[in-house]
Amino acid sequence: MSDPRPAGRPASSALGRWFASRVPFFYANWITTLGSLLAVVAVALLLGALALNVYNVLLERPASPYVDMVTFMLLPAVLVGGVALILVGAAVQRRRRARGEVRTVAIEVGGPEFLRKALLVGLLAVLGLIMSASFGYEAYHYTESTEFCMKVCHAVMEPEGVAYERSPHAHVACVKCHIGPGADWFVKAKLSGLRQVVAVMRNSYQRPIPAPVENLRPARETCEACHWPEQFNGSKLVVREHVEADRDNTPSVTSLVIKVGGHPQPGVRATGVHWHVDRGNEVRYRALDDKRNDIVEVVQKTPDGEVRYLRDGADPADTAGEWRVMDCIDCHNRPTHIYEVPGRALDRAFTDGLLDRGVPWLREATERALFDVTPGGDTAGRVAAYLDSLYAADHPEDLAAMQARRDESAGVLATILARNVFPRMNVTWGSYPSNLGHVDLHGEIDESGCFRCHDDNHLSEDGRAISQDCDACHSLLTERETDPSALPDFVSSVLTRRE
Ligand code: HEC
Ligand code: HEC
Ligand code: HEC
Ligand code: HEC
Ligand code: HEC
């Protein structure tokens, strides 16, 4: 049974008649009606949200990321859905008309009614297009923004975000390293992003978030947008001011010149640290664990040929583990989510004058406090109580001197804890160690970082080892030197703290 009422003119109510006579196109059948309703509501809400945004900007109020998310992602989707329904409804109506199920409304082509409708439809189409294009563009940019990454998963990404904000890459958007240029990685990233959002909603993610990141885009495609090996060359002087863990908190200086190296000129062989990533070279390795610490086999490929190194004692027939081609991330695994080592954070605080070297044993006591106190409600208060009991037990004669500076010291320690230890995500000291060197949490030389390969224990067939020569990567000028007169002049001249 077909509807006895003529199409485009279902004049059942006064409002219906009014509406139908003005916008018959949107009222042809229930599909177009639903579509029009959705579109109208979406446009109205979008305009409202836009007004809210303008209002926030005018009042210099911070915009809410959740409002932004609805504005820039949900509403445009509703608008697009509404327009799609209108088109589907129009197509259905055309088919019905062709089958003669409804009476065709005769419109004279070029006549006044035709012109009016064509103008209306055209105008609405252009408006819809402009709005969805601009909001789509905004939505795209919004999902690419650091704000989106941080706000949508605030609690989950807190450690990474806090570490990032203090790093040299604080103004580089998350996506520059995590997605990079090109459509294929964009799609991959959005899909894996969706999976992550689901994991967060189901509360099924791992804490801490595992590193190395599985399937991180090859670093050469992301980092090299801004840094490339031809750019590095020469050497870099590193001067580190320490404070020893003795009663006097004696200052000391470690200084070294790192052979940053790289590619001096086309055709000239690269030397130094960036030799591994020079265009002509490739280093690949096989690790037994997913942290990539337990490296058994290394293959070095250069224009001169291949050299294979096997860890002393490893069985050459055993092929367990996973191969990986070395890139920037194998050394710079913490380019931006840089967590401190407790000792270094304290050295900085003393050097910057935040902690007082005049308080006996303060360097030693504060390092113990950093390991033993977990941040949470009133961290500073608990640090202060910890210092009290530590001094009362171990250095009662210096308790009063410590208490004179106790509260400000506890405040400094609370800040250091807040940017490195995140109990909610199980992130603590050493959860994310750096591979850019070879020292442990206590500043002692260990087997990590460069020494995973450079341990004099990975041997080629002709008996050569991957070198652990202390001068291969840097010249060590001074190591924890406490005598100021023993420092080279150019090292003393760059110290922040001169006595
Ligand atoms: C300069 C490049 C860079 C930028 C910018 C960057 N990241 Fe990372 N991020 C990395 C690298 C490299 C790793 C992986 C390290 C590894 O695999 O060991 C990583 C790892 C992570 C991890 C896994 C946990 C961890 O700490 O290893 C999370 C989560 C993360 N990043 C989130 C973010 C967020 C959120 C932002 C923006 C606020 C961001 N990243 C910005 C380079 C970057
Ligand atoms: C969008 C550009 C951009 C990308 C992508 C990028 N960086 Fe950087 N990087 C910078 C800027 C800007 C600085 C700061 C330079 C400065 O402070 O002088 C920097 C600094 C650095 C430094 C020196 C830090 C220091 O302590 O002085 C290192 C190392 C570094 N980046 C490594 C990386 C690695 C590894 C990647 C890839 C995971 C990467 N960068 C990706 C722009 C970028
Ligand atoms: C074999 C380990 C290793 C690899 C691989 C490596 N780097 Fe480095 N890079 C270092 C070390 C070590 C330094 C000096 C660290 C310091 O300043 O304390 C350094 C320094 C840098 C600097 C700062 C240079 C300066 O003069 O201050 C940048 C930028 C950088 N690397 C980027 C990269 C990029 C991009 C890649 C990948 C194409 C890469 N590195 C690969 C170990 C490595
Ligand atoms: C996956 C194994 C591996 C890791 C990790 C590694 N290297 Fe290497 N490196 C090699 C191999 C293989 C060679 C070539 C053999 C040699 O020179 O002993 C090499 C050579 C070098 C050279 C000499 C380059 C030249 O001029 O010929 C320097 C300098 C160097 N590495 C620095 C570093 C530093 C610094 C780190 C840590 C930040 C590091 N490497 C981490 C495998 C590694
Ligand atoms: C494969 C390269 C490589 C070799 C070999 C090497 N180092 Fe290092 N060393 C590094 C890098 C990279 C750093 C980190 C520089 C930084 O922290 O900016 C470093 C840092 C250091 C530091 C400073 C640590 C700190 O906490 O500030 C000392 C001390 C040191 N090395 C001693 C040695 C000694 C002793 C040897 C010989 C047994 C040696 N290194 C061999 C790459 C190497």
XYZ file of C-alpha atoms and ligand atoms in Angstrom:
714
model
C 0.000 0.000 0.000
C 1.452 3.308 -0.921
C 0.857 6.475 1.007
C -2.239 8.149 -0.412
C -0.851 11.556 0.455
C 1.132 13.230 -2.314
C 4.905 13.157 -1.825
C 6.526 16.301 -0.634
C 3.182 17.568 0.616
C 2.169 15.379 3.596
C 0.010 18.135 4.967
C -1.104 16.415 8.146
C -0.542 19.329 10.515
C -0.190 23.070 10.286
C 3.500 22.874 11.225
C 4.001 20.069 8.705
C 2.357 22.146 5.966
C 4.499 25.123 6.833
C 7.694 23.066 6.890
C 6.876 21.067 3.765
C 6.048 24.124 1.694
C 9.415 25.657 2.561
C 11.858 22.756 2.589
C 10.132 19.910 0.792
C 13.440 18.301 -0.038
C 14.127 17.553 3.634
C 10.647 16.238 4.296
C 10.262 13.802 1.432
C 10.161 10.733 3.728
C 11.179 9.695 7.252
C 14.826 9.050 6.309
C 15.387 12.572 5.029
C 13.451 13.920 8.001
C 15.660 12.097 10.490
C 18.752 13.211 8.566
C 17.617 16.825 8.544
C 16.866 16.724 12.245
C 20.331 15.335 13.052
C 22.006 17.886 10.796
C 20.056 20.797 12.258
C 20.772 19.715 15.839
C 24.476 19.172 15.059
C 24.801 22.577 13.394
C 23.024 24.261 16.307
C 25.271 22.558 18.862
C 28.372 23.302 16.796
C 27.450 26.964 16.687
C 26.871 26.860 20.444
C 30.236 25.199 21.057
C 31.908 27.699 18.777
C 30.329 30.529 20.745
C 31.530 28.885 23.961
C 35.041 28.694 22.520
C 34.998 32.356 21.520
C 33.644 33.207 24.971
C 36.457 31.220 26.639
C 39.057 32.925 24.502
C 37.609 36.360 25.215
C 37.599 35.690 28.956
C 41.006 33.999 28.662
C 39.525 30.957 30.314
C 41.223 27.636 29.591
C 39.064 25.544 27.244
C 37.952 22.150 28.490
C 39.558 19.306 26.521
C 36.403 17.229 26.915
C 34.216 19.955 25.406
C 36.761 20.244 22.605
C 36.650 16.515 22.029
C 32.858 16.552 21.669
C 32.966 19.684 19.543
C 35.650 18.610 17.179
C 34.964 14.911 16.894
C 31.423 13.898 17.818
C 29.351 16.768 16.383
C 30.941 16.801 12.914
C 30.354 13.048 12.775
C 26.656 13.600 13.580
C 26.484 16.317 10.918
C 28.047 14.072 8.293
C 25.687 11.244 9.297
C 22.674 13.561 8.961
C 23.705 14.721 5.496
C 24.266 11.101 4.463
C 20.750 10.191 5.630
C 19.284 13.077 3.620
C 21.036 11.822 0.504
C 19.919 8.224 1.109
C 16.349 9.399 1.687
C 16.415 11.445 -1.512
C 17.634 8.410 -3.457
C 14.865 6.235 -1.985
C 12.320 8.879 -2.902
C 13.608 9.039 -6.476
C 13.276 5.227 -6.805
C 9.739 5.298 -5.445
C 8.874 8.036 -7.844
C 10.371 6.080 -10.767
C 8.245 3.068 -9.813
C 5.211 5.338 -9.765
C 4.541 4.676 -6.090
C 4.302 8.380 -5.404
C 3.069 11.224 -7.496
C 5.866 13.260 -9.004
C 5.628 16.874 -8.115
C 5.877 18.660 -11.392
C 8.449 21.396 -11.261
C 9.161 23.441 -14.280
C 12.912 23.386 -14.941
C 14.128 26.937 -14.715
C 10.855 28.064 -13.186
C 10.685 30.105 -9.959
C 10.067 27.084 -7.693
C 12.958 25.197 -9.275
C 15.271 28.160 -8.796
C 14.221 28.598 -5.193
C 14.835 24.948 -4.368
C 18.098 24.757 -6.294
C 19.356 27.833 -4.476
C 18.350 26.480 -1.077
C 19.883 23.041 -1.660
C 23.035 24.560 -3.121
C 23.462 26.962 -0.217
C 22.952 24.264 2.389
C 25.362 21.930 0.598
C 28.095 24.565 0.492
C 27.530 25.462 4.136
C 27.652 21.800 5.181
C 30.797 21.223 3.180
C 32.605 24.211 4.643
C 31.592 23.263 8.160
C 32.518 19.606 7.939
C 35.779 20.382 6.155
C 36.856 22.949 8.708
C 35.749 20.876 11.666
C 37.306 17.755 10.159
C 40.539 19.697 9.829
C 40.260 20.885 13.422
C 39.479 17.351 14.569
C 42.521 16.010 12.759
C 44.732 18.643 14.305
C 43.206 18.091 17.665
C 43.986 14.363 17.708
C 47.520 15.296 16.652
C 48.005 17.715 19.518
C 50.029 17.072 22.640
C 47.015 18.285 24.605
C 44.899 15.458 23.166
C 47.500 12.794 24.012
C 47.897 14.119 27.525
C 44.296 14.938 28.435
C 42.530 11.946 26.959
C 44.752 9.520 28.836
C 45.834 11.869 31.566
C 46.508 9.394 34.381
C 48.050 6.795 32.090
C 50.471 9.140 30.324
C 51.280 11.276 33.356
C 54.842 9.970 33.837
C 55.704 10.382 30.143
C 54.092 13.815 30.022
C 55.833 15.148 33.120
C 59.216 13.876 31.920
C 58.561 15.273 28.448
C 57.744 18.744 29.675
C 61.190 19.134 31.188
C 63.058 17.730 28.186
C 64.732 19.402 25.201
C 61.781 18.126 23.106
C 59.095 19.762 25.223
C 57.943 21.785 22.211
C 57.976 18.833 19.800
C 54.474 17.316 19.505
C 54.086 13.690 20.617
C 53.063 12.663 17.111
C 56.313 13.885 15.552
C 58.074 10.906 17.132
C 55.190 8.511 17.656
C 53.621 8.826 14.207
C 55.795 10.857 11.872
C 54.997 11.840 8.280
C 53.008 9.758 5.764
C 49.491 8.318 5.499
C 50.314 4.663 6.221
C 51.769 5.341 9.666
C 48.968 7.787 10.335
C 46.395 5.019 9.826
C 48.449 2.488 11.824
C 48.798 4.966 14.651
C 45.102 5.839 14.769
C 44.191 2.132 14.835
C 46.637 1.347 17.612
C 45.458 4.536 19.350
C 41.893 3.194 19.297
C 43.088 -0.097 20.791
C 44.838 1.868 23.522
C 41.721 3.901 24.299
C 39.789 0.631 24.645
C 42.495 -0.761 26.949
C 42.248 2.363 29.100
C 38.451 2.165 29.262
C 38.600 -1.506 30.226
C 41.418 -0.719 32.640
C 43.425 -3.536 31.045
C 46.687 -1.723 30.275
C 50.051 -2.590 31.761
C 51.601 -0.452 34.495
C 54.176 0.802 33.837
C 53.587 1.058 30.102
C 56.153 -1.334 28.648
C 59.294 -0.070 26.923
C 60.740 -0.562 24.390
C 57.562 0.393 22.591
C 56.445 -2.437 20.358
C 56.265 -1.417 16.711
C 57.529 2.119 17.322
C 58.116 3.664 13.938
C 61.771 3.279 12.839
C 63.528 6.240 14.426
C 65.407 7.089 11.249
C 62.097 8.137 9.702
C 61.051 10.338 12.627
C 64.186 11.750 14.286
C 65.833 12.465 10.941
C 63.104 14.935 10.049
C 65.002 17.246 12.415
C 68.428 15.654 13.076
C 70.496 13.723 10.570
C 73.906 12.100 10.873
C 75.623 14.447 8.419
C 74.810 17.172 10.877
C 76.713 15.781 13.846
C 80.375 16.152 13.937
C 83.134 17.000 16.257
C 83.171 16.556 19.991
C 81.220 17.703 22.975
C 82.542 18.712 26.389
C 80.397 17.400 29.243
C 81.077 18.804 32.711
C 79.178 17.283 35.610
C 79.260 18.799 39.064
C 78.729 16.254 41.817
C 78.466 16.383 45.570
C 80.064 13.505 47.460
C 78.149 11.541 50.097
C 80.491 12.524 52.973
C 79.933 14.710 56.039
C 81.064 17.863 54.219
C 79.103 17.226 51.031
C 82.391 17.810 49.175
C 81.947 19.049 45.610
C 83.630 17.067 42.828
C 83.784 17.290 39.042
C 83.537 14.660 36.315
C 84.434 15.962 32.887
C 84.736 14.230 29.563
C 84.846 15.040 25.888
C 82.408 12.850 23.978
C 83.411 11.940 20.447
C 79.996 12.710 18.986
C 81.418 12.137 15.519
C 79.187 11.612 12.548
C 79.716 12.286 8.921
C 82.201 15.088 8.325
C 81.868 15.318 4.518
C 80.472 13.245 1.686
C 82.921 10.473 0.851
C 84.732 10.699 4.177
C 84.228 7.788 6.604
C 82.271 8.593 9.711
C 83.931 8.191 13.080
C 82.879 8.476 16.696
C 79.596 7.647 18.331
C 77.408 8.255 15.269
C 79.427 5.842 13.183
C 76.649 3.257 13.814
C 74.073 5.284 11.895
C 76.254 6.561 9.067
C 74.704 6.024 5.631
C 77.142 3.316 4.586
C 76.988 1.353 7.844
C 74.542 -0.985 9.482
C 74.787 -2.654 12.878
C 72.250 -5.333 13.715
C 71.988 -7.404 16.840
C 70.193 -10.350 18.355
C 68.836 -9.949 21.902
C 67.396 -12.704 24.056
C 65.058 -10.522 26.146
C 62.384 -8.024 25.120
C 64.166 -5.207 26.985
C 67.017 -5.760 24.468
C 69.628 -5.888 27.222
C 70.854 -9.439 26.783
C 72.702 -9.127 23.457
C 74.408 -12.318 22.200
C 75.257 -11.574 18.589
C 76.156 -8.427 16.631
C 76.732 -8.018 12.896
C 78.533 -4.940 11.596
C 78.060 -4.201 7.896
C 80.199 -1.522 6.259
C 81.311 -0.864 2.674
C 84.360 -3.013 3.598
C 82.192 -6.064 4.339
C 80.549 -7.840 7.242
C 81.951 -8.741 10.645
C 80.036 -11.023 12.984
C 80.621 -10.867 16.753
C 79.411 -13.571 19.119
C 79.375 -13.262 22.891
C 82.154 -15.334 24.408
C 80.757 -18.720 25.374
C 77.577 -18.430 23.278
C 76.695 -21.437 21.113
C 77.007 -20.394 17.425
C 74.283 -22.889 16.442
C 71.729 -21.329 18.803
C 69.523 -18.769 17.031
C 67.129 -17.811 19.844
C 66.015 -14.200 20.287
C 65.108 -11.398 17.934
C 67.157 -9.468 15.381
C 66.991 -5.705 15.184
C 68.802 -3.091 13.117
C 70.312 -0.496 15.407
C 68.916 3.015 15.062
C 68.800 6.196 17.149
C 66.500 4.638 19.780
C 68.974 1.909 20.731
C 71.088 4.606 22.370
C 68.651 7.540 22.670
C 65.839 5.468 24.196
C 65.033 8.405 26.489
C 65.207 11.431 24.173
C 62.235 13.092 25.822
C 60.748 10.889 28.539
C 63.855 11.525 30.581
C 63.670 10.253 34.131
C 66.442 11.312 36.439
C 68.896 9.210 38.373
C 68.485 10.154 42.078
C 72.122 11.144 42.553
C 72.139 13.392 39.505
C 68.897 15.106 40.470
C 70.425 15.862 43.886
C 73.729 17.050 42.396
C 71.733 19.502 40.317
C 69.741 20.681 43.340
C 72.935 21.329 45.320
C 74.631 23.041 42.359
C 71.590 25.240 41.792
C 71.632 26.203 45.483
C 68.270 24.598 46.278
C 69.874 22.296 48.843
C 72.443 23.614 51.305
C 75.906 22.037 51.248
C 76.444 23.474 54.722
C 74.139 20.902 56.341
C 76.324 17.927 57.353
C 75.496 14.618 55.596
C 72.685 16.189 53.580
C 73.741 14.645 50.235
C 73.831 11.139 51.687
C 70.607 11.516 53.682
C 68.627 13.009 50.803
C 69.617 10.180 48.442
C 68.378 7.629 50.967
C 65.147 9.591 51.371
C 64.538 9.585 47.610
C 64.727 5.794 47.531
C 62.726 5.193 50.713
C 59.857 7.705 50.591
C 57.016 7.068 48.131
C 55.243 10.238 46.981
C 51.552 10.633 47.809
C 49.570 12.861 50.162
C 51.878 15.285 52.044
C 55.116 13.989 50.534
C 57.136 16.858 52.009
C 55.830 16.127 55.509
C 56.796 12.484 55.242
C 60.237 13.342 53.857
C 60.758 15.688 56.812
C 59.788 12.941 59.284
C 62.120 10.535 57.465
C 65.046 12.983 57.728
C 64.336 13.513 61.430
C 64.498 9.823 62.243
C 67.496 9.209 59.978
C 69.560 11.975 61.618
C 68.371 10.978 65.115
C 69.630 7.439 64.503
C 72.811 8.023 62.448
C 73.977 11.612 63.001
C 72.408 12.843 66.263
C 75.121 15.522 66.635
C 73.964 17.104 63.333
C 70.224 16.815 63.898
C 69.801 20.442 64.909
C 71.778 21.732 61.902
C 69.607 19.640 59.593
C 66.363 20.762 61.258
C 67.260 24.403 60.610
C 66.929 23.677 56.840
C 64.637 20.655 57.079
C 61.390 21.998 55.645
C 62.869 23.647 52.565
C 64.990 20.528 51.876
C 61.923 18.303 52.198
C 60.085 20.551 49.739
C 62.876 20.157 47.179
C 62.852 16.364 47.582
C 59.066 16.275 47.181
C 59.412 18.080 43.836
C 62.094 15.660 42.647
C 59.920 12.702 43.663
C 56.855 14.150 41.937
C 58.608 14.293 38.581
C 60.170 10.825 38.743
C 58.056 8.456 40.828
C 54.408 7.703 39.923
C 53.001 5.009 42.233
C 49.700 4.862 40.331
C 51.550 3.708 37.202
C 54.149 1.641 39.106
C 56.829 3.960 37.753
C 59.754 4.339 40.128
C 63.523 4.936 40.025
C 65.002 2.786 37.282
C 61.699 1.753 35.652
C 62.900 3.358 32.418
C 66.714 3.261 32.378
C 68.623 5.212 29.733
C 70.962 3.436 27.309
C 73.029 6.535 26.633
C 76.020 5.585 28.736
C 76.916 2.782 31.119
C 76.065 3.683 34.703
C 73.458 2.297 37.101
C 70.966 4.005 39.423
C 73.699 4.786 41.943
C 76.034 6.297 39.343
C 78.316 3.215 39.331
C 79.672 1.792 36.062
C 77.708 -1.336 35.127
C 76.914 -3.552 32.114
C 74.127 -1.416 30.688
C 73.756 0.897 27.675
C 76.814 0.926 25.422
C 78.387 -1.914 27.446
C 75.684 -4.333 26.280
C 77.938 -4.679 23.219
C 81.119 -2.792 24.111
C 82.219 -5.205 26.818
C 85.403 -6.638 25.264
C 83.514 -9.919 25.371
C 81.751 -9.974 21.991
C 84.329 -11.560 19.675
C 84.667 -11.811 15.893
C 85.908 -15.010 14.212
C 89.431 -13.555 14.051
C 89.313 -12.725 17.753
C 88.629 -8.964 17.644
C 86.335 -7.627 20.360
C 83.789 -4.798 20.278
C 85.939 -2.291 22.083
C 85.635 -1.179 25.693
C 88.661 1.079 25.394
C 87.931 4.001 27.732
C 89.103 6.423 25.044
C 87.011 5.005 22.197
C 83.885 7.040 22.950
C 85.177 9.857 25.123
C 88.307 11.188 26.691
C 87.786 11.178 30.400
C 89.381 14.371 31.731
C 88.486 14.069 35.420
C 86.441 11.588 37.385
C 84.845 12.878 40.602
C 87.814 15.173 41.127
C 87.542 16.929 44.494
C 90.701 19.037 44.188
C 89.815 22.225 42.274
C 93.462 22.852 41.361
C 93.596 19.496 39.551
C 90.938 20.575 37.051
C 91.977 21.710 33.580
C 91.460 25.483 33.275
C 88.780 25.184 30.607
C 86.811 22.871 32.912
C 87.052 25.168 35.959
C 86.022 28.086 33.795
C 82.632 26.536 33.000
C 81.675 25.476 36.535
C 78.493 27.036 37.906
C 79.781 26.797 41.425
C 83.170 28.418 41.950
C 84.622 28.754 45.409
C 61.462 13.309 20.603
C 60.594 12.202 20.326
C 59.391 11.916 21.218
C 58.382 12.772 21.580
C 58.213 14.244 21.190
C 57.462 12.011 22.399
N 57.929 10.730 22.546
Fe 57.016 9.222 23.629
N 58.613 8.001 23.243
C 59.670 8.297 22.398
C 60.534 7.136 22.303
C 61.804 7.064 21.483
C 59.950 6.131 23.114
C 60.342 4.684 23.254
C 61.524 4.357 24.020
C 61.775 2.885 23.914
O 61.219 2.213 23.008
O 62.504 2.418 24.763
C 58.744 6.709 23.687
C 57.893 6.030 24.567
C 56.665 6.476 24.997
C 55.747 5.746 25.841
C 55.977 4.347 26.407
C 56.507 4.395 27.814
C 57.939 4.881 27.886
O 58.190 5.855 28.654
O 58.807 4.322 27.200
C 54.648 6.542 26.013
C 53.402 6.208 26.808
C 54.876 7.787 25.287
N 56.114 7.710 24.688
C 53.979 8.851 25.225
C 54.286 10.108 24.684
C 53.447 11.286 24.835
C 52.092 11.318 25.525
C 54.101 12.316 24.215
C 53.678 13.782 24.106
C 53.396 14.434 25.378
C 55.347 11.780 23.669
N 55.415 10.449 23.986
C 56.283 12.524 22.969
C 59.894 9.483 21.736
C 59.100 10.621 21.841
C 60.264 18.124 15.178
C 61.699 18.155 15.310
C 62.387 17.107 16.153
C 62.239 15.737 16.105
C 61.266 14.925 15.251
C 63.223 15.196 17.013
N 63.924 16.208 17.601
Fe 65.531 16.011 18.847
N 65.614 18.014 19.101
C 64.774 18.919 18.485
C 65.011 20.224 19.057
C 64.297 21.505 18.650
C 66.017 20.060 20.047
C 66.587 21.114 20.982
C 67.778 21.711 20.402
C 68.455 22.581 21.405
O 68.091 22.578 22.589
O 69.400 23.232 20.996
C 66.390 18.662 20.028
C 67.400 18.121 20.810
C 67.813 16.796 20.733
C 68.977 16.230 21.399
C 69.984 16.990 22.235
C 69.511 17.035 23.633
C 70.463 17.738 24.541
O 70.548 17.301 25.694
O 71.079 18.715 24.124
C 69.007 14.887 21.107
C 70.008 13.867 21.587
C 67.862 14.618 20.245
N 67.171 15.786 20.038
C 67.536 13.365 19.759
C 66.367 13.077 19.054
C 65.907 11.747 18.749
C 66.630 10.470 19.119
C 64.742 11.881 18.039
C 63.828 10.773 17.499
C 63.271 9.886 18.502
C 64.473 13.304 17.912
N 65.468 13.993 18.559
C 63.391 13.848 17.230
C 63.870 18.651 17.474
C 63.438 17.384 17.120
C 75.609 4.316 19.391
C 74.702 5.120 20.118
C 74.035 6.265 19.368
C 73.259 6.187 18.237
C 72.903 4.947 17.431
C 72.814 7.522 17.960
N 73.309 8.399 18.893
Fe 73.012 10.406 18.981
N 74.315 10.574 20.527
C 74.894 9.497 21.182
C 75.731 9.991 22.277
C 76.517 9.136 23.259
C 75.647 11.416 22.235
C 76.289 12.425 23.182
C 75.492 12.401 24.443
C 75.640 13.561 25.344
O 75.566 14.699 24.870
O 75.796 13.334 26.551
C 74.745 11.740 21.128
C 74.371 13.019 20.760
C 73.347 13.316 19.863
C 72.826 14.634 19.599
C 73.343 15.928 20.212
C 74.550 16.330 19.440
C 75.297 17.464 20.049
O 76.300 17.870 19.424
O 74.954 17.912 21.139
C 71.816 14.478 18.687
C 70.968 15.584 18.084
C 71.709 13.077 18.377
N 72.663 12.399 19.101
C 70.766 12.517 17.521
C 70.814 11.209 17.056
C 69.982 10.692 15.986
C 68.926 11.487 15.240
C 70.332 9.408 15.790
C 69.789 8.429 14.747
C 69.990 8.845 13.356
C 71.382 9.104 16.749
N 71.650 10.224 17.478
C 71.973 7.863 16.906
C 74.732 8.157 20.880
C 74.062 7.662 19.777
C 74.230 -3.370 19.449
C 75.645 -3.281 19.788
C 76.226 -1.918 20.057
C 75.798 -0.995 20.988
C 74.604 -1.078 21.944
C 76.705 0.117 20.905
N 77.655 -0.113 19.940
Fe 79.213 1.093 19.439
N 79.867 -0.249 18.066
C 79.295 -1.490 17.825
C 80.099 -2.202 16.857
C 79.824 -3.601 16.324
C 81.171 -1.352 16.512
C 82.321 -1.632 15.542
C 83.411 -2.426 16.235
C 84.309 -1.598 17.066
O 84.715 -0.505 16.620
O 84.680 -2.034 18.169
C 80.989 -0.140 17.290
C 81.846 0.954 17.222
C 81.758 2.081 18.013
C 82.670 3.194 17.964
C 83.880 3.326 17.053
C 83.453 3.897 15.713
C 84.611 4.127 14.767
O 85.071 5.261 14.720
O 85.016 3.165 14.127
C 82.220 4.109 18.883
C 82.829 5.452 19.193
C 81.046 3.554 19.520
N 80.803 2.324 18.967
C 80.302 4.183 20.512
C 79.168 3.643 21.124
C 78.431 4.305 22.180
C 78.772 5.631 22.788
C 77.424 3.474 22.524
C 76.352 3.695 23.593
C 75.679 4.977 23.640
C 77.491 2.310 21.662
N 78.564 2.451 20.839
C 76.607 1.254 21.695
C 78.137 -1.987 18.410
C 77.410 -1.362 19.407
C 81.182 2.461 23.875
C 81.438 3.792 24.301
C 82.057 3.983 25.694
C 83.117 3.334 26.219
C 83.957 2.227 25.590
C 83.309 3.889 27.540
N 82.384 4.852 27.795
Fe 82.242 5.955 29.478
N 80.605 6.904 28.723
C 80.078 6.673 27.466
C 78.913 7.503 27.299
C 78.027 7.567 26.068
C 78.772 8.242 28.491
C 77.636 9.202 28.859
C 77.954 10.605 28.685
C 76.878 11.398 29.337
O 76.387 10.979 30.378
O 76.563 12.458 28.812
C 79.855 7.846 29.356
C 80.061 8.374 30.639
C 81.128 8.025 31.438
C 81.378 8.600 32.728
C 80.555 9.688 33.406
C 79.501 9.050 34.234
C 78.653 10.027 34.987
O 77.887 9.571 35.815
O 78.710 11.216 34.754
C 82.486 7.985 33.221
C 83.139 8.244 34.556
C 82.923 7.030 32.238
N 82.073 7.094 31.158
C 84.011 6.200 32.391
C 84.404 5.260 31.461
C 85.499 4.346 31.682
C 86.358 4.303 32.909
C 85.587 3.572 30.547
C 86.561 2.427 30.279
C 86.335 1.261 31.090
C 84.540 3.994 29.657
N 83.845 5.015 30.247
C 84.306 3.450 28.413
C 80.526 5.800 26.512
C 81.599 4.938 26.670
